[in-house]
Short mmCIF file of C-alpha atoms in Angstrom, two decimals:
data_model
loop_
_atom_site.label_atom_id
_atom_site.label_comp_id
_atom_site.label_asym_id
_atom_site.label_seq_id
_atom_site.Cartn_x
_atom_site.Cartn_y
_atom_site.Cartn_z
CA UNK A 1 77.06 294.95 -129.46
CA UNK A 2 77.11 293.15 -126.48
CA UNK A 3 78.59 294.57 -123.31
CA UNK A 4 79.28 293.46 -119.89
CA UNK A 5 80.73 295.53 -117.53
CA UNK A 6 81.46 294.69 -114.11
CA UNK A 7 82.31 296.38 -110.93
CA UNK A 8 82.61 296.28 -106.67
CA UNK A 9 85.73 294.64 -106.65
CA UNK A 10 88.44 295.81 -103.73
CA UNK A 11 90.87 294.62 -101.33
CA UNK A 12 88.49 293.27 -98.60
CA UNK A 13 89.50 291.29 -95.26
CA UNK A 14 88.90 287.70 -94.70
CA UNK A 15 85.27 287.50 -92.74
CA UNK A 16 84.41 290.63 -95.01
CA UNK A 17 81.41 290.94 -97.39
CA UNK A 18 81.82 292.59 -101.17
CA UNK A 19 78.91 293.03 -103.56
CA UNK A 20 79.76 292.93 -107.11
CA UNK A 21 77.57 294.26 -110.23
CA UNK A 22 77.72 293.84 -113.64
CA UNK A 23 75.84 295.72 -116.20
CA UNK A 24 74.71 294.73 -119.38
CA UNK A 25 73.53 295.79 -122.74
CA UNK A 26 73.09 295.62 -126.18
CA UNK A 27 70.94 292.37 -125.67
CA UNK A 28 67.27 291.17 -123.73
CA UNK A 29 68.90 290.82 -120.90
CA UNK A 30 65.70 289.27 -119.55
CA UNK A 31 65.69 286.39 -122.07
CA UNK A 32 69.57 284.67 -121.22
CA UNK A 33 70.76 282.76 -117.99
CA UNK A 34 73.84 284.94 -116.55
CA UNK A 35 76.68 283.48 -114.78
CA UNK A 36 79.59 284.58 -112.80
CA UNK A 37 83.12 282.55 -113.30
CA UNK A 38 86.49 283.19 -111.40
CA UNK A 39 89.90 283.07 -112.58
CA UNK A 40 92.51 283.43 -109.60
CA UNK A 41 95.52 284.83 -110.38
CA UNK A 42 97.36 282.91 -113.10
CA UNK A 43 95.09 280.77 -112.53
CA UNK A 44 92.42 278.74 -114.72
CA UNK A 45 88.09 279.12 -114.80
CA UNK A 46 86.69 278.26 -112.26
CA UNK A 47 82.16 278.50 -112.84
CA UNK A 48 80.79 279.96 -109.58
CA UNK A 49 77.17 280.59 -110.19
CA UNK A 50 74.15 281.28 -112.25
CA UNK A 51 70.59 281.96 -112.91
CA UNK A 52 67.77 281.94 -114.71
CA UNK A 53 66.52 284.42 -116.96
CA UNK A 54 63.46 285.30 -114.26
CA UNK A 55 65.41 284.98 -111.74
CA UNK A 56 63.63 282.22 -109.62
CA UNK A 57 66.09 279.60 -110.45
CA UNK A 58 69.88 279.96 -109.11
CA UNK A 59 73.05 277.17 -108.92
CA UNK A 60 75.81 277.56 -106.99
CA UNK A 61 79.74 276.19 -106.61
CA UNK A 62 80.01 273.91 -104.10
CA UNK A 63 83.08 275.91 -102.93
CA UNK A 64 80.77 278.89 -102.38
CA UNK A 65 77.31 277.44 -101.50
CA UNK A 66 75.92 279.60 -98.40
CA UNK A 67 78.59 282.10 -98.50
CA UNK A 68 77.36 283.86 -102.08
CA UNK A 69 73.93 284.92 -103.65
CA UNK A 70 73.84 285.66 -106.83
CA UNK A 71 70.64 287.86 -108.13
CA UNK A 72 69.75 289.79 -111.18
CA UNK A 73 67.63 293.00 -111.67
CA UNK A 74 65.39 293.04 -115.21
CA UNK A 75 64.53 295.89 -115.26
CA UNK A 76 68.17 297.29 -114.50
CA UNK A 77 69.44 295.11 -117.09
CA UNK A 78 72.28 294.22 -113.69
CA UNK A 79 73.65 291.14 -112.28
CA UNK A 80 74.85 290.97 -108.93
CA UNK A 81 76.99 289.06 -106.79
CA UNK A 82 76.75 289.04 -103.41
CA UNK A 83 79.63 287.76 -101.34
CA UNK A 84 80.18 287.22 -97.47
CA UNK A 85 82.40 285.31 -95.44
CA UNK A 86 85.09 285.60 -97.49
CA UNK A 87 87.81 283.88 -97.65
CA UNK A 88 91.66 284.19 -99.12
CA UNK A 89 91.16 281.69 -101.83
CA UNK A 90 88.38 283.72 -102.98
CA UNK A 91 90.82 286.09 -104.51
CA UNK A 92 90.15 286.15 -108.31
CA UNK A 93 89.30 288.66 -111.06
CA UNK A 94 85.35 287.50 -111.54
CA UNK A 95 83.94 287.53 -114.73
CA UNK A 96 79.95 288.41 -115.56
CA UNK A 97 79.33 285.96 -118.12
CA UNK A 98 76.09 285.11 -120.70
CA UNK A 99 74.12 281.92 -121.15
CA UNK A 100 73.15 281.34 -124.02
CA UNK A 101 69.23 280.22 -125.72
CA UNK A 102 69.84 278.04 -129.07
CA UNK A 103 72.74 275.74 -127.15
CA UNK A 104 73.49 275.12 -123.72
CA UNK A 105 76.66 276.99 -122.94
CA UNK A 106 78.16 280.69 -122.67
CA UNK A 107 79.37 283.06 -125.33
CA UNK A 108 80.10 286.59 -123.72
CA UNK A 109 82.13 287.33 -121.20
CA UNK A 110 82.84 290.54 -119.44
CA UNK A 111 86.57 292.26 -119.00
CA UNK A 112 86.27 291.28 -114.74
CA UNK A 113 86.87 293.07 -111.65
CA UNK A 114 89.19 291.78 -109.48
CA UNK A 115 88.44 290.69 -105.69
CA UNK A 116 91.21 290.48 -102.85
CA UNK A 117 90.83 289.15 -99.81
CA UNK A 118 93.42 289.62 -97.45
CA UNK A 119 94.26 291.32 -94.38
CA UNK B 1 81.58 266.93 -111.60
CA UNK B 2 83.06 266.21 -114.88
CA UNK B 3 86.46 266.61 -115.03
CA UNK B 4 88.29 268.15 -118.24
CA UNK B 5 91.60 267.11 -118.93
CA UNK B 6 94.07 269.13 -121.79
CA UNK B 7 96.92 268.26 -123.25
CA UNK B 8 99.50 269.70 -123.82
CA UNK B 9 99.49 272.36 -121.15
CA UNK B 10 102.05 274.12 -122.93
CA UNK B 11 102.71 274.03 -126.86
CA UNK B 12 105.40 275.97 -128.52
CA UNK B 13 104.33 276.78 -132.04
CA UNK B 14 105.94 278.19 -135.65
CA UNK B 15 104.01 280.69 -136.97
CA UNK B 16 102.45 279.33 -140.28
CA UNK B 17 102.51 275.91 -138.60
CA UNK B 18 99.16 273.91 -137.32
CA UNK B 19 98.51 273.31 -133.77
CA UNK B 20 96.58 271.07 -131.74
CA UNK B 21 95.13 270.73 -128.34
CA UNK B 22 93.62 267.37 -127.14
CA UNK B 23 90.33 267.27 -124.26
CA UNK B 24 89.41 264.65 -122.54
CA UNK B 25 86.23 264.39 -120.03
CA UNK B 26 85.76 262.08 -117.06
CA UNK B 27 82.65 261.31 -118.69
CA UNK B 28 80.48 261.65 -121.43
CA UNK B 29 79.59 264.96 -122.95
CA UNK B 30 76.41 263.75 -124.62
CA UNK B 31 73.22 265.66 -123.35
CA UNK B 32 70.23 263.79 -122.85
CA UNK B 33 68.79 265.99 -126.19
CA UNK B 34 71.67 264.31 -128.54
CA UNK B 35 73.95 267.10 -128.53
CA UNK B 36 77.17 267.80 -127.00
CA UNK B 37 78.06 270.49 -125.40
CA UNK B 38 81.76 270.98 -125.31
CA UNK B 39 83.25 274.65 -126.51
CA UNK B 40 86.70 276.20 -126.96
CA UNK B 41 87.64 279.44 -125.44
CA UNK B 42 90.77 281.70 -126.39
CA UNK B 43 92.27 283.68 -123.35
CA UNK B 44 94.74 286.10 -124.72
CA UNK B 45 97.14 288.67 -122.65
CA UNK B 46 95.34 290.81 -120.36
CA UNK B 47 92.19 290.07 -121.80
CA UNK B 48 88.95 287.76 -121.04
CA UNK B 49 88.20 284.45 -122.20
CA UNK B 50 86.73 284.55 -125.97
CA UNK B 51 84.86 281.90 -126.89
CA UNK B 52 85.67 279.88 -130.21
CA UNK B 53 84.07 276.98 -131.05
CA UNK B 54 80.61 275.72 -129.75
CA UNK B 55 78.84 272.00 -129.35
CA UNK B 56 82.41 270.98 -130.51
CA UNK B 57 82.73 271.88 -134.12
CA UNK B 58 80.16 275.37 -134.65
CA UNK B 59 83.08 278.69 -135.16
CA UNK B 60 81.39 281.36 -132.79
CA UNK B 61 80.35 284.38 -135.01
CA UNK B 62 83.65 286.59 -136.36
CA UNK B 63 86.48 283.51 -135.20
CA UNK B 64 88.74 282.88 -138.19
CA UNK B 65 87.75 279.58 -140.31
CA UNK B 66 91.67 278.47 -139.36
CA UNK B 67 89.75 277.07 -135.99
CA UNK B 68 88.49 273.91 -135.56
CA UNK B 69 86.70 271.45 -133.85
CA UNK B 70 86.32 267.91 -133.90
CA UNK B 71 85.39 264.88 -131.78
CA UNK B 72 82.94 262.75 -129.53
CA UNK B 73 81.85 261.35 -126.36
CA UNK B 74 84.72 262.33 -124.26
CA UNK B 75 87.76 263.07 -126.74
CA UNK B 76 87.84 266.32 -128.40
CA UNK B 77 90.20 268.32 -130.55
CA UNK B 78 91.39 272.12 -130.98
CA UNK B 79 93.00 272.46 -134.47
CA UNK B 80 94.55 275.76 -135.78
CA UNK B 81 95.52 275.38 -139.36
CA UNK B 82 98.42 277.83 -139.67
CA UNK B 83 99.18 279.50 -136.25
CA UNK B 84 99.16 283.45 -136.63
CA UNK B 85 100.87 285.35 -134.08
CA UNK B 86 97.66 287.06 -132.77
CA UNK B 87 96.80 283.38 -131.65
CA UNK B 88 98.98 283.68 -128.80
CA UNK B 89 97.55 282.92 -125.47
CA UNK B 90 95.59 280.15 -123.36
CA UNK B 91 93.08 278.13 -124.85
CA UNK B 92 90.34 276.38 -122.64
CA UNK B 93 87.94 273.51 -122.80
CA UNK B 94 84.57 273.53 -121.22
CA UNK B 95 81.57 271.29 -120.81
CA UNK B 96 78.06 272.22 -120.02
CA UNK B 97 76.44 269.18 -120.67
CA UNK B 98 76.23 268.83 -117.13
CA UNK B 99 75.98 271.20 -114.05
CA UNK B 100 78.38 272.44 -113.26
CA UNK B 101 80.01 273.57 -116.10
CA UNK B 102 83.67 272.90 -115.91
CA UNK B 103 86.86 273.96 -117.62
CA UNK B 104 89.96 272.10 -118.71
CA UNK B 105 93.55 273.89 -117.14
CA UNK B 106 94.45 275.55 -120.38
CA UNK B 107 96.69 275.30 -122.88
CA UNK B 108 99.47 277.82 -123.12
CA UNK B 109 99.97 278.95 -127.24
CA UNK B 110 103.47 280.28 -127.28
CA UNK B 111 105.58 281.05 -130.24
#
């Protein structure tokens, strides 16, 4: 069974830095794109970033470009975000999310941790 | 970006009743390989996103056989043959034909 569970969210202040993780199992981890996608309270999906399988390939929201990294660990079977500058409209529950091989797309999504930036 | 565009954004249903939930994209959802990549997701209460259907018309493994999919190019259809009340919830378009992947606004199911 596939599982993704996420964690590292918190009430953090605007300027602040968070690091979220998300573990996964019950699939080669190594062998699917992962992705992170927001959804801000009451809000819609909103994609924020992926990457490759190895690792050596990563895309990024515009919205976010230069203030996250997103980064995986193979052998941890763990995805991370990391986030800095952050900002209030960054406040969302953020969702570790899996590519997927035979069709370009996702299929499984973790439950989400939710990140709030205020002061 | 592409841009995804549902209607309704709300849709009051009778249990035992179809449904249906219109996409449209700001462009064309064919890939470059001949397929197109648009999928349905199912948000309900307190949970995540689930996804549904797959390169429009494919049900993801374990989703009922009363979903599904139909259309091309840019229009695209959600169909649910007799709502149930478990069906309840937010239903979402995406693309990923093109980078960045991008979501309609949702469609509220409500009986």
């Amino acid at each position: 069974e596939v599982q993704l569970e996420e964690s590292g969210g918190g009430l953090v202040q605007p300027g602040g830095s968070l690091r979220l993780s998300c573990a996964a199992s019950g699939f080669t981890f190594n062998s699917h794109w992962m992705h992170w996608v927001r959804q801000a309270p009451g809000k819609g999906l909103v994609w924020v970033s992926g990457i490759h399988s190895d690792g050596r390939s990563t895309t990024y929201a515009d919205s976010v470009k230069g203030r996250f990294t997103i980064s995986r660990d193979n052998a941890r079977n763990t995805l991370y975000l990391q986030m800095n500058s952050l900002r209030a409209e960054d406040t969302a529950v953020y969702h570790c999310v899996r590519g997927t091989i035979t069709w370009k797309g996702i299929d499984f999504w973790g439950q989400g941790t939710l990140v709030t930036v205020s002061s | 970006d592409i841009v995804m565009t549902q209607t309704p954004l709300s849709s009051p249903v009778t249990l035992g009743q179809p449904a249906s939930i219109s996409c449209r994209s700001s462009q064309s959802l064919v890939h470059s390989d001949g397929n197109t990549y648009l999928s349905w997701l199912q948000q309900r209460p307190g949970q995540p996103p689930r996804l549904l259907i797959y390169k429009i018309s494919n049900r993801f493994s374990g989703v009922p056989d009363r979903f599904s999919g139909s259309g091309a190019g840019t229009d695209f259809t959600l169909e649910i043959s007799r709502v149930e009340a478990e069906d309840v919830g937010v239903y979402y378009c995406m693309q990923a034909t093109q980078s960045p992947h991008t979501f309609g606004q949702g469609t509220k199911v409500e009986i």
